[in-house]
mmCIF file of C-alpha atoms in Angstrom:
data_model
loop_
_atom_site.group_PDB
_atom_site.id
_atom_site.type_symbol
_atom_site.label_atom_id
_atom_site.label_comp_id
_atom_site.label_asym_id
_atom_site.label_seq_id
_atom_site.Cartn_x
_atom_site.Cartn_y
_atom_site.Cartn_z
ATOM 1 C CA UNK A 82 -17.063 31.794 51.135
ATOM 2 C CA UNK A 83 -18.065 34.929 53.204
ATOM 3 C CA UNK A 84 -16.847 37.044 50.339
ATOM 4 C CA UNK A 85 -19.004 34.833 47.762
ATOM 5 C CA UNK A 86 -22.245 35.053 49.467
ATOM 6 C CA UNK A 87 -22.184 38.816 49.990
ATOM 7 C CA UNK A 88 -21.000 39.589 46.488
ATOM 8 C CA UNK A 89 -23.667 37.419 45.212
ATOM 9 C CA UNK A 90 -26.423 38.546 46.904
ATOM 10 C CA UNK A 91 -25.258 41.788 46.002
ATOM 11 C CA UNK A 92 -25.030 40.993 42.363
ATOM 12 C CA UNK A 93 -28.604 39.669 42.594
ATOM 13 C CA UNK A 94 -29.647 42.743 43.921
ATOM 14 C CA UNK A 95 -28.101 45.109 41.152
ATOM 15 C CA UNK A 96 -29.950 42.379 38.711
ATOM 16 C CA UNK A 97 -33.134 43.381 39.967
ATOM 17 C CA UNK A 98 -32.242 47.220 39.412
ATOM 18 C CA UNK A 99 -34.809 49.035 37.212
ATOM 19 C CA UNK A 100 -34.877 51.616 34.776
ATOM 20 C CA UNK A 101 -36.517 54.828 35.049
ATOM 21 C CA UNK A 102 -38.499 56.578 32.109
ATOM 22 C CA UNK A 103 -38.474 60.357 32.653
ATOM 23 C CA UNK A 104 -41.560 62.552 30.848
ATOM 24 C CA UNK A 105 -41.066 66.327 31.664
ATOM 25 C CA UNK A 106 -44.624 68.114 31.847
ATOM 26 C CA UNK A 107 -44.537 71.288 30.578
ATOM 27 C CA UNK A 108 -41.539 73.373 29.961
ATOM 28 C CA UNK A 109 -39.353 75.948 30.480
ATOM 29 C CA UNK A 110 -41.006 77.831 28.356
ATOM 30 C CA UNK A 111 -44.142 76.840 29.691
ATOM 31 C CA UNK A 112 -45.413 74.628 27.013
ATOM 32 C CA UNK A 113 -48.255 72.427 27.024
ATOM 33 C CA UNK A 114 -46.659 69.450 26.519
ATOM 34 C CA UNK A 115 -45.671 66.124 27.797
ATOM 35 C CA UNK A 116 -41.888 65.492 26.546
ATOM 36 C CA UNK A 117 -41.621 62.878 24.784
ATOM 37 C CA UNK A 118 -45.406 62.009 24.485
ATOM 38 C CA UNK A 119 -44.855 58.474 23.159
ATOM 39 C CA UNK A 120 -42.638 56.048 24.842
ATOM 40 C CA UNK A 121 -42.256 52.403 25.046
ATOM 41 C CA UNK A 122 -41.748 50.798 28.788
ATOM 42 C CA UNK A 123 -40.836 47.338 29.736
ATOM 43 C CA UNK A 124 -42.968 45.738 32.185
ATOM 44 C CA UNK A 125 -41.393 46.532 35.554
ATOM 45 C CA UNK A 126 -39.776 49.583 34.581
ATOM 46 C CA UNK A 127 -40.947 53.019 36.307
ATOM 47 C CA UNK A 128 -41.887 55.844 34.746
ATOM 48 C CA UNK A 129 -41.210 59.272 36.490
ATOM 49 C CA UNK A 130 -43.475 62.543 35.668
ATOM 50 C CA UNK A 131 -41.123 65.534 36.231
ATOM 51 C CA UNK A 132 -43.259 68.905 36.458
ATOM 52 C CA UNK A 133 -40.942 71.637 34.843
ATOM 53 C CA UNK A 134 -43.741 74.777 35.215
ATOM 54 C CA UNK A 135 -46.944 75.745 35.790
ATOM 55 C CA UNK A 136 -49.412 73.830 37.506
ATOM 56 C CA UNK A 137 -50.525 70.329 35.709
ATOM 57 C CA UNK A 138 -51.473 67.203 36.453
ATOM 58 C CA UNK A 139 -51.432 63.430 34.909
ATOM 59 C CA UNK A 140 -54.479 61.411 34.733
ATOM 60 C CA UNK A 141 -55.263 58.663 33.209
ATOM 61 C CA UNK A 142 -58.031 57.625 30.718
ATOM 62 C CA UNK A 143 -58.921 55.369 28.010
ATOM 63 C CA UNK A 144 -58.645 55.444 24.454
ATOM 64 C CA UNK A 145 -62.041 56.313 23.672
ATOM 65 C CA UNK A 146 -62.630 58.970 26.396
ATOM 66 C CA UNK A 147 -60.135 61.375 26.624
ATOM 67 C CA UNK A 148 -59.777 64.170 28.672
ATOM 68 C CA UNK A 149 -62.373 61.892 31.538
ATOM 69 C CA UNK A 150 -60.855 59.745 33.890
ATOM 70 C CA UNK A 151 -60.800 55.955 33.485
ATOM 71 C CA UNK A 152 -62.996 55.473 36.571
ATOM 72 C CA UNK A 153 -65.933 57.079 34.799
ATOM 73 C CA UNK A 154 -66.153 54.513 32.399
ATOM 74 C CA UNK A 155 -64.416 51.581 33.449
ATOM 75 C CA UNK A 156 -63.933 49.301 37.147
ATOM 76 C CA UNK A 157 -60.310 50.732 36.543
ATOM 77 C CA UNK A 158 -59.196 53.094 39.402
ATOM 78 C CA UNK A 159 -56.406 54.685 37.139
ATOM 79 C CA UNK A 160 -53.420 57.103 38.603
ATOM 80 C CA UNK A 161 -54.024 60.566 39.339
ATOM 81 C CA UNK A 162 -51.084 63.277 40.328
ATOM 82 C CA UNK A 163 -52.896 65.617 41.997
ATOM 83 C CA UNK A 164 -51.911 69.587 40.637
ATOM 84 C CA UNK A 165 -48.126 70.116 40.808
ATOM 85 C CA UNK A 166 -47.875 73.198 40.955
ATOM 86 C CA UNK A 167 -43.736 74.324 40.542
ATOM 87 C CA UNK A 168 -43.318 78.018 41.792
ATOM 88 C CA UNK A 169 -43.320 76.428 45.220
ATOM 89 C CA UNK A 170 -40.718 73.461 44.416
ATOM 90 C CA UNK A 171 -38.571 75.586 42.436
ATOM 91 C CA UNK A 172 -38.133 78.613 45.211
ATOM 92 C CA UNK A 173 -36.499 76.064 47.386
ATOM 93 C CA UNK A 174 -34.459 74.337 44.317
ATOM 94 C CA UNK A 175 -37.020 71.214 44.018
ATOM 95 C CA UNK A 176 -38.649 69.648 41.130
ATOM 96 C CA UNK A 177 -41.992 67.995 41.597
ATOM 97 C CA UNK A 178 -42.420 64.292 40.547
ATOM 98 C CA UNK A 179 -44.689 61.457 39.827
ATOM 99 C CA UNK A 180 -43.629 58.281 39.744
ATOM 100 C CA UNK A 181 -45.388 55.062 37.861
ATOM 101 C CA UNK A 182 -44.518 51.281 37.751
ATOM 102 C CA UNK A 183 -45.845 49.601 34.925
ATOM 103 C CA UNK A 184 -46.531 46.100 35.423
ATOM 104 C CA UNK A 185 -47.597 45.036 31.765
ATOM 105 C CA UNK A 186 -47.746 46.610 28.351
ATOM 106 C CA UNK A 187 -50.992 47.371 27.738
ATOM 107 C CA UNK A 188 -51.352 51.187 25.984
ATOM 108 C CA UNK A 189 -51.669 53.732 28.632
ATOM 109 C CA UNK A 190 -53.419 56.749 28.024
ATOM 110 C CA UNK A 191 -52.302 60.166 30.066
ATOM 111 C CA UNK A 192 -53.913 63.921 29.968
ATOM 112 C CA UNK A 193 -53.846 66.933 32.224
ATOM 113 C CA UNK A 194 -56.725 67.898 33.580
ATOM 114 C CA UNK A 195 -55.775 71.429 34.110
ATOM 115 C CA UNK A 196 -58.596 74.403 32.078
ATOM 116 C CA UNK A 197 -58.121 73.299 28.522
ATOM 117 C CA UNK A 198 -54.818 72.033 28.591
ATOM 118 C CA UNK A 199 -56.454 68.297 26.974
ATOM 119 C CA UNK A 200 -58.024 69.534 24.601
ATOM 120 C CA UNK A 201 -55.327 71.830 23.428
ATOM 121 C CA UNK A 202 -53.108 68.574 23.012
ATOM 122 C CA UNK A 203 -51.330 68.237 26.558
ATOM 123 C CA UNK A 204 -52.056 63.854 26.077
ATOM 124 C CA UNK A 205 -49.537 61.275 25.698
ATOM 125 C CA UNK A 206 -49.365 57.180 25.471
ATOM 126 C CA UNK A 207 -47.258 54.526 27.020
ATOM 127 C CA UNK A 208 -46.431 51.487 24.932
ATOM 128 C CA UNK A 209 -48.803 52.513 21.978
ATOM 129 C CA UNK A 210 -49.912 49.559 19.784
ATOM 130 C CA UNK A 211 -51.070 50.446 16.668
ATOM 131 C CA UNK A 212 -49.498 46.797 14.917
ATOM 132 C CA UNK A 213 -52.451 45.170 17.003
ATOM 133 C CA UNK A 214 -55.011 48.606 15.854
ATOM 134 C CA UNK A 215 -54.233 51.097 13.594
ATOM 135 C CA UNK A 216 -56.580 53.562 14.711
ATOM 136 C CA UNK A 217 -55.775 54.072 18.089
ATOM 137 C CA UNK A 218 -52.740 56.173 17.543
ATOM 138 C CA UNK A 219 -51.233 58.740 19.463
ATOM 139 C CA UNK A 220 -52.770 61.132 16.919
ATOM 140 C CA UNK A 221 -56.025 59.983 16.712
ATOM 141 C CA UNK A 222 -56.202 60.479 20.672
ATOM 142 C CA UNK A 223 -55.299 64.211 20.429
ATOM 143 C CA UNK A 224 -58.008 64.535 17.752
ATOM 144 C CA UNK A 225 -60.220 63.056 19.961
ATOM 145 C CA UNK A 226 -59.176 64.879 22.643
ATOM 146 C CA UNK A 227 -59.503 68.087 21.012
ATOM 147 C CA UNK A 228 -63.571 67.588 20.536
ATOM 148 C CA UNK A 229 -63.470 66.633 24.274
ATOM 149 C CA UNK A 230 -66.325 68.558 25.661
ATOM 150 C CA UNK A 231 -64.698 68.545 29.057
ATOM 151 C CA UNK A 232 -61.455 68.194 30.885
ATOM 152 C CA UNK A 233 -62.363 66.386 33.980
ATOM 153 C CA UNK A 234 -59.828 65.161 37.142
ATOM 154 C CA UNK A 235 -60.665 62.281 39.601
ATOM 155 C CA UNK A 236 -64.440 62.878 40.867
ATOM 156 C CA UNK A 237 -66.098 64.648 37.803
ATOM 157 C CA UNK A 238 -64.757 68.262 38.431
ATOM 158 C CA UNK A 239 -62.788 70.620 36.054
ATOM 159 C CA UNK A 240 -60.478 72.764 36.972
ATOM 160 C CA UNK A 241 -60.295 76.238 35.987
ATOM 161 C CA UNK A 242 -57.427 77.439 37.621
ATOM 162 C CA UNK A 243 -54.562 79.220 35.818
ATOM 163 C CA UNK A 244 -51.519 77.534 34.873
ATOM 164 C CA UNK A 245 -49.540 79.726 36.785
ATOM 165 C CA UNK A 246 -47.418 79.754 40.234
ATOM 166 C CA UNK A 247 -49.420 78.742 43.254
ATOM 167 C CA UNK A 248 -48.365 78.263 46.480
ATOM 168 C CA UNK A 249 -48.167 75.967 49.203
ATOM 169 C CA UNK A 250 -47.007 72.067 49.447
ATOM 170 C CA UNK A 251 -48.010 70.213 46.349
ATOM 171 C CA UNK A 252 -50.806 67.633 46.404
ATOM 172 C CA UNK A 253 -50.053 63.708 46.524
ATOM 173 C CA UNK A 254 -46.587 63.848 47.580
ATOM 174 C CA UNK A 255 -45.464 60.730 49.680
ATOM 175 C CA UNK A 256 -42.034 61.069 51.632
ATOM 176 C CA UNK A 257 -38.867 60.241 49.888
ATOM 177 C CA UNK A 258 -36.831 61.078 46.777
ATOM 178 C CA UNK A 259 -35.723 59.736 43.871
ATOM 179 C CA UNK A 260 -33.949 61.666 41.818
ATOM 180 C CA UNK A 261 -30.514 60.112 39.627
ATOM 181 C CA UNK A 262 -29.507 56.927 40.929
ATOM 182 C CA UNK A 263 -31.067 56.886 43.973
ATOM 183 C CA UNK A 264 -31.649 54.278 46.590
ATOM 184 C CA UNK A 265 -34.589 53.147 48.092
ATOM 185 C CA UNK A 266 -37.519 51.208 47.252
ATOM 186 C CA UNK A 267 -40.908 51.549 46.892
ATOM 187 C CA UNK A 268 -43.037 49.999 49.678
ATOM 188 C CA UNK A 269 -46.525 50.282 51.074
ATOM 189 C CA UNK A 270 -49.738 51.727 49.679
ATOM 190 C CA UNK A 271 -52.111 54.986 49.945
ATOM 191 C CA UNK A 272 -55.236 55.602 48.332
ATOM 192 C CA UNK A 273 -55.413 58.719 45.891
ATOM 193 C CA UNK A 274 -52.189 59.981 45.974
ATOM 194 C CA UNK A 275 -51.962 61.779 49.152
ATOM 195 C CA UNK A 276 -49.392 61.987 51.925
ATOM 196 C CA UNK A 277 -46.791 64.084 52.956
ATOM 197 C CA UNK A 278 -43.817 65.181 52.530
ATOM 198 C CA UNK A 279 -40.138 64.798 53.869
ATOM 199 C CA UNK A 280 -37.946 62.279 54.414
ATOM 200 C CA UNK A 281 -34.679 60.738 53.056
ATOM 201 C CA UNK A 282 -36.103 57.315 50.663
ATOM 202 C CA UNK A 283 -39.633 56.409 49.420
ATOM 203 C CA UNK A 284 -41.605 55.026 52.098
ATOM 204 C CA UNK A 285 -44.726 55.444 50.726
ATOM 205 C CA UNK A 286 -46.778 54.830 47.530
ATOM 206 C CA UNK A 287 -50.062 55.862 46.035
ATOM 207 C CA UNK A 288 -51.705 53.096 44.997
ATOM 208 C CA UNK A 289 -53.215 52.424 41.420
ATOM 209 C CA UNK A 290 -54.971 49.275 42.574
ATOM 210 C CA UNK A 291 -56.457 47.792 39.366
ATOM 211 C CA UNK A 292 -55.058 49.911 36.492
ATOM 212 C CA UNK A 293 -53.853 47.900 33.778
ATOM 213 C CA UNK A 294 -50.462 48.382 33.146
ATOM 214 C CA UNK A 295 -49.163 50.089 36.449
ATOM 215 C CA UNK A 296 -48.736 48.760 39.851
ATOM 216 C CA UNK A 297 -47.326 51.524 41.745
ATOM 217 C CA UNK A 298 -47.391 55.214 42.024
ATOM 218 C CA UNK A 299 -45.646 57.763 44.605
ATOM 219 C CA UNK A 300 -45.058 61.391 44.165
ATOM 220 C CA UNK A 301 -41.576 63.725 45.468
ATOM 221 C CA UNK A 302 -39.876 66.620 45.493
ATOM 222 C CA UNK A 303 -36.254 65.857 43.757
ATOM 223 C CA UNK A 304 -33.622 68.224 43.525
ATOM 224 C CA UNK A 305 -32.907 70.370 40.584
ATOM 225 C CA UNK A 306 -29.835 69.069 39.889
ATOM 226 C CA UNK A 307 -31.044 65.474 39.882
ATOM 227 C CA UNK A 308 -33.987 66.272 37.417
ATOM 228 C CA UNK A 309 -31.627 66.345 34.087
ATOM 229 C CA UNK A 310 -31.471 62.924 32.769
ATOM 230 C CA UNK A 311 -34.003 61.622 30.397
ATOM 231 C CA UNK A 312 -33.173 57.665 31.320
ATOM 232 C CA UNK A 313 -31.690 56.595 34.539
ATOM 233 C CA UNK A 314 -31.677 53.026 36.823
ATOM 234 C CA UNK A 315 -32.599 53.107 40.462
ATOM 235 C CA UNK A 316 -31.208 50.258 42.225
ATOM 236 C CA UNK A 317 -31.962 49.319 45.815
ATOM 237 C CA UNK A 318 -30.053 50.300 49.059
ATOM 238 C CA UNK A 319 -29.507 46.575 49.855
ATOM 239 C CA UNK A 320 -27.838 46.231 47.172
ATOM 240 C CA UNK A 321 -25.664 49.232 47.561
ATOM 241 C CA UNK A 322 -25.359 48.052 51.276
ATOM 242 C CA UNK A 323 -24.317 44.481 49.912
ATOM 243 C CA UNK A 324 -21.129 45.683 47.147
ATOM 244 C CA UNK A 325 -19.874 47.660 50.120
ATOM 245 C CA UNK A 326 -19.919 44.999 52.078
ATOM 246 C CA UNK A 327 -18.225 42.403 49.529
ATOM 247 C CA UNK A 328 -15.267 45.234 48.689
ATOM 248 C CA UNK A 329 -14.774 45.850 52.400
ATOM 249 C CA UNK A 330 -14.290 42.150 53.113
ATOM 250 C CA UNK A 331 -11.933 42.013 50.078
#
């Protein structure tokens, strides 16, 4: 009966596992791109940035304003990544991330707000819906975005900066990591995306308090060698903690 409880409550645990949707921004080759730029996500499922080079961000907007935050023109807070910038993360064998739940699947529209990098066509859309309206396609949004006449982050400034390696720790990182199948969950809230960093699990969160279609957001340092798959599922240490307990007992 021992053995029955544990392995269920384990079971339920792994049930409850969710799948993580990785979208590298930028490159290698430093592009100015987010890869793949139009993905469908489950409600519940996560959604992980991974910042390859340079220095971007991911903000989020509205259909009809992009390149402008969402809190400009709507009661919507919307998520914002801070700058990533990846010279810094990469010296010490690190990949920056920002991580996303979405909670419904209402279109969600992403930019960075780095120079001129929106307008040049660095957008992309979560569960895009053009069976319920045509029009508001991916590529209607860059074409949109192209005529922006500004590229705006959180508080109505631009940012000029280059694109380049910049040092120091990278804004809006929370502690933890998440890279592969990782355990851990994600608990508690900050406002903005701010913290620091460190740590072996996610502790902390960023929250995106009133943003349809996300709940959550935290941001990480992961580990090169844990930045490589496109798809993965993060399931939670108790349940981990719970199939070791049911195979030891058996």
């Amino acid at each position: 009966m021992q053995f029955t409880t544990l392995a269920l409550s384990a079971l339920a645990g792994l049930a409850s596992a969710q799948t993580v949707h990785v979208v590298s921004v930028s490159s290698s080759n430093a592009s100015l791109t987010f890869s793949p730029d139009n993905l469908q996500v489950p409600a519940g499922d996560m959604i992980q940035f991974q910042f390859r080079a340079g220095n971007h961000s991911v903000v989020q907007s509205n259909f009809d304003n992009p390149c402008t935050p969402i809190s400009m023109h709507t009661n919507t807070t919307g998520i914002f990544s801070g700058y990533q910038p990846v010279a810094a993360s990469s010296a010490m064998g690190m990949v920056p991330t920002y991580t996303i739940m979405v909670s419904d699947t209402t279109p969600l529209w992403f930019y960075c707000s780095q120079g001129k990098h929106c307008q040049a066509g660095m957008v992309m859309v979560v569960n895009e819906n053009t069976a319920k309206n045509a029009t508001r396609s991916l590529e209607n949004f860059k074409s949109l975005a192209k005529s922006a006449t500004a590229n705006l982050a959180p508080g109505g400034t631009a940012q000029e900066g280059t694109s380049g390696s910049t040092g120091g720790s990278t804004g809006g990182s929370t502690s933890g990591s998440t890279g592969g199948s990782t355990s851990g969950t994600t608990n508690g809230t900050t406002n903005g995306g701010t913290g620091t960093s460190g740590g072996d699990s996610p502790t902390g969160t960023a929250s995106a308090t009133g943003t349809p279609g996300t709940a959550t957001a935290s941001s990480t340092n992961i580990p090169v060698q844990a930045a490589a798959s496109s798809t993965y599922i993060m399931s939670s240490f108790a349940s981990i903690v719970g199939v070791a307990a049911a195979l030891f007992l058996l």
